[in-house]
XYZ file of C-alpha atoms in Angstrom:
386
model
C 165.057 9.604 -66.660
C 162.131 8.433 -69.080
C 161.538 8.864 -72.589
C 158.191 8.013 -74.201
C 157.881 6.717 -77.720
C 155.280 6.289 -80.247
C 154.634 2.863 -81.602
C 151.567 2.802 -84.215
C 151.828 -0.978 -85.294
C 153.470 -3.921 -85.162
C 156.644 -3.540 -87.011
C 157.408 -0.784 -85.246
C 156.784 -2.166 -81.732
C 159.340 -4.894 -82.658
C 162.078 -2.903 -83.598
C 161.486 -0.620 -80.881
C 162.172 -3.429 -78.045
C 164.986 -3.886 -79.482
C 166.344 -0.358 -79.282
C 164.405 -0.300 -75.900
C 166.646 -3.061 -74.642
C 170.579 -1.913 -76.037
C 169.758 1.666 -75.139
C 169.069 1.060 -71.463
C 171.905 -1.611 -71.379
C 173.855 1.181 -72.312
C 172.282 3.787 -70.159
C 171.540 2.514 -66.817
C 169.114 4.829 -65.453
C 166.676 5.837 -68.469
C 163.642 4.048 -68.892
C 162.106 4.119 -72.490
C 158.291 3.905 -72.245
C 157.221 2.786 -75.461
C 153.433 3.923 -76.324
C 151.490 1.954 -78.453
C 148.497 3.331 -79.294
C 146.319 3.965 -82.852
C 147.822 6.861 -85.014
C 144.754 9.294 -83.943
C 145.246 8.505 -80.697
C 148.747 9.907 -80.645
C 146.978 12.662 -83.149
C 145.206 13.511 -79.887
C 147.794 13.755 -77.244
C 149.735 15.836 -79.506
C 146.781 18.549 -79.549
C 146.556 17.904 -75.867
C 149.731 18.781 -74.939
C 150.734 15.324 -74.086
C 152.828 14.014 -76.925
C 155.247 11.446 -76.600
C 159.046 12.364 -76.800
C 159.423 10.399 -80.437
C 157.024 10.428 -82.741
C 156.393 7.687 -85.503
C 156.204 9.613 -89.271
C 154.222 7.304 -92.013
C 155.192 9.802 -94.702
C 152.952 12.724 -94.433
C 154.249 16.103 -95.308
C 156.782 16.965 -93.346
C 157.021 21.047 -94.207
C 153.809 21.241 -92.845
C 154.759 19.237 -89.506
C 157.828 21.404 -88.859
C 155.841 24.873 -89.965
C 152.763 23.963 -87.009
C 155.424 23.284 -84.742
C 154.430 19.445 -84.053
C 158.367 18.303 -84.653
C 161.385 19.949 -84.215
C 163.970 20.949 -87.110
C 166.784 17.798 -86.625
C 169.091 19.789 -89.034
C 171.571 21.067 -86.448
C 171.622 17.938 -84.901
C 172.171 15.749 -87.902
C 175.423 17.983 -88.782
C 177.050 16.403 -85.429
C 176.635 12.575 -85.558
C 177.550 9.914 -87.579
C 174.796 10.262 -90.204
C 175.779 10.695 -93.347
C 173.407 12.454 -95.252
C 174.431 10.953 -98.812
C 174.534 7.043 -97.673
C 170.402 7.713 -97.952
C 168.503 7.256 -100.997
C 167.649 10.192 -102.394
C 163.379 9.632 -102.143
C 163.636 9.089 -98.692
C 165.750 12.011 -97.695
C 164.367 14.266 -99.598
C 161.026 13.009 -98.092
C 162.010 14.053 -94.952
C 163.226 17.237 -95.654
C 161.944 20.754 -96.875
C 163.691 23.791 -97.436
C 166.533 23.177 -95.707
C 165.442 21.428 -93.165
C 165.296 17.312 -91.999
C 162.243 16.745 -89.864
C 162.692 12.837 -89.658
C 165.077 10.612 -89.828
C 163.425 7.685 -92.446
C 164.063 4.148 -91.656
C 161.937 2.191 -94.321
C 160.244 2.689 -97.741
C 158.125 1.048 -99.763
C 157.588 1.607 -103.387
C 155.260 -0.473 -106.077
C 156.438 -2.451 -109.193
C 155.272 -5.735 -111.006
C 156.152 -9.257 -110.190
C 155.889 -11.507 -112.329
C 156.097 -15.921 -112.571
C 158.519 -17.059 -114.769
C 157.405 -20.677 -115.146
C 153.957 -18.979 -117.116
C 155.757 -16.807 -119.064
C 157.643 -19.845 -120.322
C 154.732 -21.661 -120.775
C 153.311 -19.474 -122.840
C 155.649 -18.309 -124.930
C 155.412 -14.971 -123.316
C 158.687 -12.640 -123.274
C 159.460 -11.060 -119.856
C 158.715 -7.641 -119.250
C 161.504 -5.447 -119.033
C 162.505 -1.558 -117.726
C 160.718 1.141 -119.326
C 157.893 -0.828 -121.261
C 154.672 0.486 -121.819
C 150.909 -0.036 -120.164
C 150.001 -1.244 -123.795
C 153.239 -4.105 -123.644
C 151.575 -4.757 -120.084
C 147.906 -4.862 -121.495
C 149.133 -7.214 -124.275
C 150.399 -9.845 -122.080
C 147.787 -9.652 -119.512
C 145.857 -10.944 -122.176
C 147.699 -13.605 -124.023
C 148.407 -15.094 -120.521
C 144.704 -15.143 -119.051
C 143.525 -18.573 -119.410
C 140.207 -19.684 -119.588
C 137.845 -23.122 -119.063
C 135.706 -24.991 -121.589
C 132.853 -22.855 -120.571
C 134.905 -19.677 -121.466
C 135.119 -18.653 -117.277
C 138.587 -17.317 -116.599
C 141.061 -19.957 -114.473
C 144.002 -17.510 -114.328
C 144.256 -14.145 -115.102
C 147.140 -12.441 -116.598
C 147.242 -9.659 -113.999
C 146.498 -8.603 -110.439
C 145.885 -5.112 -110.005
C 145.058 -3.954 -106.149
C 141.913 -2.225 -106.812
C 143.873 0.695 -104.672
C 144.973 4.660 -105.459
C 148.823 4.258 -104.224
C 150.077 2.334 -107.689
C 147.677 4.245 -109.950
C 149.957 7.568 -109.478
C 152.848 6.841 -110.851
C 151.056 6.018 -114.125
C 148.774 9.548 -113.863
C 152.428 11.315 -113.813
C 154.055 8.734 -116.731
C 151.039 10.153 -118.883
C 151.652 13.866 -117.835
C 148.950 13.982 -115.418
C 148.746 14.433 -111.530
C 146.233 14.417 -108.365
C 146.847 17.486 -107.059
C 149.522 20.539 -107.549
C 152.740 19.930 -106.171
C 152.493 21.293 -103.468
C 149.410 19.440 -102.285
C 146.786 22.910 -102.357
C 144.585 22.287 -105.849
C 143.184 19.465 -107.389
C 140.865 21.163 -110.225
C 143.259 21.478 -113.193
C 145.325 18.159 -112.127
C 143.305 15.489 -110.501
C 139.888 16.345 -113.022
C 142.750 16.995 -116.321
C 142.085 14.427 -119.388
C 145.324 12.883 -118.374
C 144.397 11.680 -115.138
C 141.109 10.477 -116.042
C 142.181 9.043 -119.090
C 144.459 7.506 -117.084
C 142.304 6.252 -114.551
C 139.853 5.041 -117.320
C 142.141 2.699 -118.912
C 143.118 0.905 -115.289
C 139.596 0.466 -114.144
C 138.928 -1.073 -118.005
C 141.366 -4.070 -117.097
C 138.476 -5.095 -114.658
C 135.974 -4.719 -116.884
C 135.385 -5.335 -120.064
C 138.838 -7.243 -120.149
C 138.779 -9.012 -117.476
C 142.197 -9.806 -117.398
C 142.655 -9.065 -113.685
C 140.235 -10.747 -111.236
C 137.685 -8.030 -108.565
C 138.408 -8.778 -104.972
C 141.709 -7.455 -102.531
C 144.368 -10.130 -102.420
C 146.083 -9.588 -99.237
C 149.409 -10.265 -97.842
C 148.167 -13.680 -96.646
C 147.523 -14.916 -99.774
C 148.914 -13.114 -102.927
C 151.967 -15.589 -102.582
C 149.611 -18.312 -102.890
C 147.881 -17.445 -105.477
C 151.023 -16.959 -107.453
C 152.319 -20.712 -106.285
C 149.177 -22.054 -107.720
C 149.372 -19.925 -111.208
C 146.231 -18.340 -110.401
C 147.494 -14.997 -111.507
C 150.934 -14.112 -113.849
C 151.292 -10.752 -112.923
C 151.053 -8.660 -109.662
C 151.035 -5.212 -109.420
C 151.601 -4.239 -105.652
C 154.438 -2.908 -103.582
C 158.294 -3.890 -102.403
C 156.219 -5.449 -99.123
C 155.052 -8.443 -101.546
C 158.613 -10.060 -101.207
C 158.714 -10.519 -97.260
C 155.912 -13.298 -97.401
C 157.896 -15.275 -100.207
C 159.411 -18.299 -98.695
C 163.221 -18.798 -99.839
C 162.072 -21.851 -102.233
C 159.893 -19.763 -103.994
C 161.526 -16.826 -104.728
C 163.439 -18.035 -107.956
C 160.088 -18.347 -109.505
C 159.538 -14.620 -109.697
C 160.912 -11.659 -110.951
C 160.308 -8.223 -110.835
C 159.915 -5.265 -112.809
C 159.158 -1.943 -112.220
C 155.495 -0.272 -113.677
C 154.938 0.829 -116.987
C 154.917 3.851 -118.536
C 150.938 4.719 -119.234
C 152.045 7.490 -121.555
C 155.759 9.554 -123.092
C 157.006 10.696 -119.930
C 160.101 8.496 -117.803
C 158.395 6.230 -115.291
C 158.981 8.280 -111.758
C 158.049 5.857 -109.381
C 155.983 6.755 -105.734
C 157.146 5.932 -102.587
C 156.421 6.084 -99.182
C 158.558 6.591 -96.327
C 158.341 5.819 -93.153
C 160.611 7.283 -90.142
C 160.400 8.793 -86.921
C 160.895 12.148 -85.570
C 161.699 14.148 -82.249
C 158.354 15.975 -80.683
C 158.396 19.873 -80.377
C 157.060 18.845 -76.911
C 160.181 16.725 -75.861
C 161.403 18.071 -72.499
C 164.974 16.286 -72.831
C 166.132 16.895 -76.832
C 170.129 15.282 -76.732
C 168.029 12.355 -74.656
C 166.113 11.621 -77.360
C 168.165 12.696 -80.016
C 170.522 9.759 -78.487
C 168.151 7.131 -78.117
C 166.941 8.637 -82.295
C 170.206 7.407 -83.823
C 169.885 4.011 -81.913
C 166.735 3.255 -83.129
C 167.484 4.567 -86.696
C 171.105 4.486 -87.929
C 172.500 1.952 -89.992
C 175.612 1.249 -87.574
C 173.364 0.143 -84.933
C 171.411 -3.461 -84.876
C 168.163 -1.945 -84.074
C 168.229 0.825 -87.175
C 169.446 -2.503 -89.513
C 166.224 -4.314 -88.587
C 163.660 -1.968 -90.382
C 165.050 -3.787 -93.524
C 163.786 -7.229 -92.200
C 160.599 -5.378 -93.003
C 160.241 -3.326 -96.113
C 162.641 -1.473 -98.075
C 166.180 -0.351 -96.735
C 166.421 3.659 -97.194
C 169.934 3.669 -96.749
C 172.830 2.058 -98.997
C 174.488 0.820 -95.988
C 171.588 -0.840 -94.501
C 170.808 -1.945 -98.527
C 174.491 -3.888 -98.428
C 174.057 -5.404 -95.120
C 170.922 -6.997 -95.494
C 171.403 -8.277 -98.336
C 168.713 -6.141 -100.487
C 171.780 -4.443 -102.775
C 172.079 -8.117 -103.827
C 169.091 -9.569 -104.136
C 167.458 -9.461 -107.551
C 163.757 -9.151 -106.102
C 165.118 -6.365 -104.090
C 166.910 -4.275 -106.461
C 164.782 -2.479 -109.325
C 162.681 -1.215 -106.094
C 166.029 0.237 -104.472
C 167.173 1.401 -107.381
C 163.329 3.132 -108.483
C 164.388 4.884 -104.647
C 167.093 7.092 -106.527
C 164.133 9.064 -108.369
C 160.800 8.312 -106.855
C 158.762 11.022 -105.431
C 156.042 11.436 -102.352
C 152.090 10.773 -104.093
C 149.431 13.266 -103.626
C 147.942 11.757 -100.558
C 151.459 12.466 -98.201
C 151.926 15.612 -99.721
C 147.957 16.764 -98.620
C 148.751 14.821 -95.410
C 145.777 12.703 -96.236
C 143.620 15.724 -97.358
C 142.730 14.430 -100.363
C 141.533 10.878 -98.353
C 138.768 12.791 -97.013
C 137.282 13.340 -100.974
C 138.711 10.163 -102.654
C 140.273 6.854 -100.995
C 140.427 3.280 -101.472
C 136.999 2.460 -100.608
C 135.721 4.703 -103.018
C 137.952 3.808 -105.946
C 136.747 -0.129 -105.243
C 133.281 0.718 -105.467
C 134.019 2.180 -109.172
C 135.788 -1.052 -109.658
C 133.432 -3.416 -108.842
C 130.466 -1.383 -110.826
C 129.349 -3.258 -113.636
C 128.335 -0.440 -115.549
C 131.253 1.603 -116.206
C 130.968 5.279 -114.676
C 131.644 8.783 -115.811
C 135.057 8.840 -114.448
C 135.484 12.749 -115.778
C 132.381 14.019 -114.134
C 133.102 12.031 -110.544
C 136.519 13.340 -110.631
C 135.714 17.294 -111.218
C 133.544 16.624 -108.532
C 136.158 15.596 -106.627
C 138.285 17.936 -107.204
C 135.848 20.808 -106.538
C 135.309 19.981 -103.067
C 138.821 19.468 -102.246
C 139.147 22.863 -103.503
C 136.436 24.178 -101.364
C 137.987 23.040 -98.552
C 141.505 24.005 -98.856
């Protein structure tokens, strides 16, 4: 007997030869064919006909995966294992799920928040931030800890902002704003309201004219770095920014989640990643088998996804050590509340109108642009569409 599953990068593929390799210990016969191949590639085969038995889910909706028939409903199955339901976070289950129904079973998350380096804080004199503070607290000590050369150039800047959509969100909804509806249909009224653009307005303003947080990407490779070397005193990126910290350097830090932009509780985002059975699966309790070794917290290969991002369970949270960790915790605990952003709930709809690439060229403008205008735009055509 064979089972193919999906693999769509590298975290995955690791984790997967490790379930590959218990499972057919266990089962001596079955043969798990793990595909790797790019996401539209699997996109493809499952138009084709041709999808692989498990499916990897990076978060999109999952309603409208389980109402076109692309995954099957893993309800009736979950009520007879060893799941338990409650021992997820709340974000991540509910992720998974719609009306009633679990379409994947979610093995990581990831969800943003602000590190910060103690050591400049001190230095300056600077208090550290602390849950529930405001985007005005934030602005404020952006500012008093950029620091600056004899010729007036900027040496290290008080914050890092990624010049990316993701960690924008949660500060659109703290400010009573949103991209789209809830439901993912209509932008015009949400992503073009004065709330989001204001919003937007006053993030894309820390480039320029404050300058407090420097232009380019600062990757994975190197983010840590430039923290080491106080090039930067804030970063505002997501739970993935730990796993490159060496153990020596992780005292320096500490985290915080983001500020409120406006009245409303911080919500945070998230995103959640999983993996689900195909609709096309010609063996289901095969799969569903080989599912809960790859993904439940008893087993070693469902434990490993925490080596990686963010545990989505509180058993998996205790035994790797993330309930303990102070790094680790605001983000776990952010996972009680957080919600899925506009771009999973469109299944990356709204990418087609307005992504990453297009947000950086409005950062790196020098002029500053008509943010209201580009976003009814925006929003129009993502209307026409729908």
């Amino acid at each position: 007997m064979r089972l193919s599953v999906a693999a769509s990068d590298d975290k995955n593929q690791k984790v997967l030869e490790l379930a590959k390799k218990q499972f057919e210990e266990k089962h001596p016969g079955v043969e798990i064919e793990i595909v790797t191949l790019p996401r539209e590639i699997i996109e493809r085969s499952i138009r084709e006909g041709s999808a692989p038995d498990l499916l990897d889910w990076d978060g999109s909706n999952i309603g409208d995966l389980l109402d076109r028939g692309i995954i099957l409903d893993l309800t009736s199955l979950m009520d007879n294992s060893a799941f338990d339901v409650l021992d997820f976070y709340p974000s991540a289950l509910n992720a998974a799920s719609d009306k009633g129904r679990i379409g994947a079973i979610p093995v990581m998350a990831e969800v943003p928040g602000v590190f910060y380096n103690k050591a400049l804080f001190d230095e300056a004199g600077v208090a550290y931030p602390k849950d529930n503070w405001t985007w005005d607290e934030f602005v404020r000590k952006a500012q008093m800890l950029n620091s600056y050369d004899a010729d007036g150039e900027v040496v290290r800047y008080g914050a890092y902002l990624v010049p990316r959509l993701l960690p924008v969100e949660p500060l659109v909804w703290s400010r009573g704003g949103a991209f789209l509806s809830e439901d993912g249909e209509k932008a015009s009224g949400y992503l073009d309201s004065p709330e989001t653009a204001e919003t937007i307005r006053r993030y894309l303003e820390m480039y320029h004219p404050l300058e407090v947080t420097p232009f380019e990407d600062v990757g994975a490779e190197t983010w840590v770095a430039c923290f080491i070397h106080h090039k930067m005193a804030m970063y505002y990126d997501a739970s993935w920014a730990i796993k490159p910290m060496a153990r020596e350097h992780r005292e320096q830090f500490g985290v915080v989640m983001p500020p409120r932009m406006g009245e409303e509780p911080l919500r945070n985002i998230v995103q959640v990643y999983g993996y689900c059975i195909s609709a096309q699966c010609q063996n289901v309790p095969l799969a569903w088998t080989f599912l809960q070794e790859l993904t439940s917290p008893h087993t070693e290969a469902g434990r490993e996804w925490a080596k990686h991002n963010l545990a989505v369970s509180r058993t998996v949270a205790g035994v790797s050590g993330q309930q303990a960790d102070s790094l680790y915790q605001p983000f776990l605990a952010s996972l009680e509340n957080a919600r899925l952003g506009a771009f999973d709930v469109s299944s990356l709809r709204l990418w087609d109108y307005w992504n990453n690439d297009i947000f950086q060229e409005w950062v790196l403008r020098e002029s500053r642009i008509n943010v209201e205008e580009r976003l009814r735009i925006i929003a129009r055509e993502y209307d026409d569409h729908q």
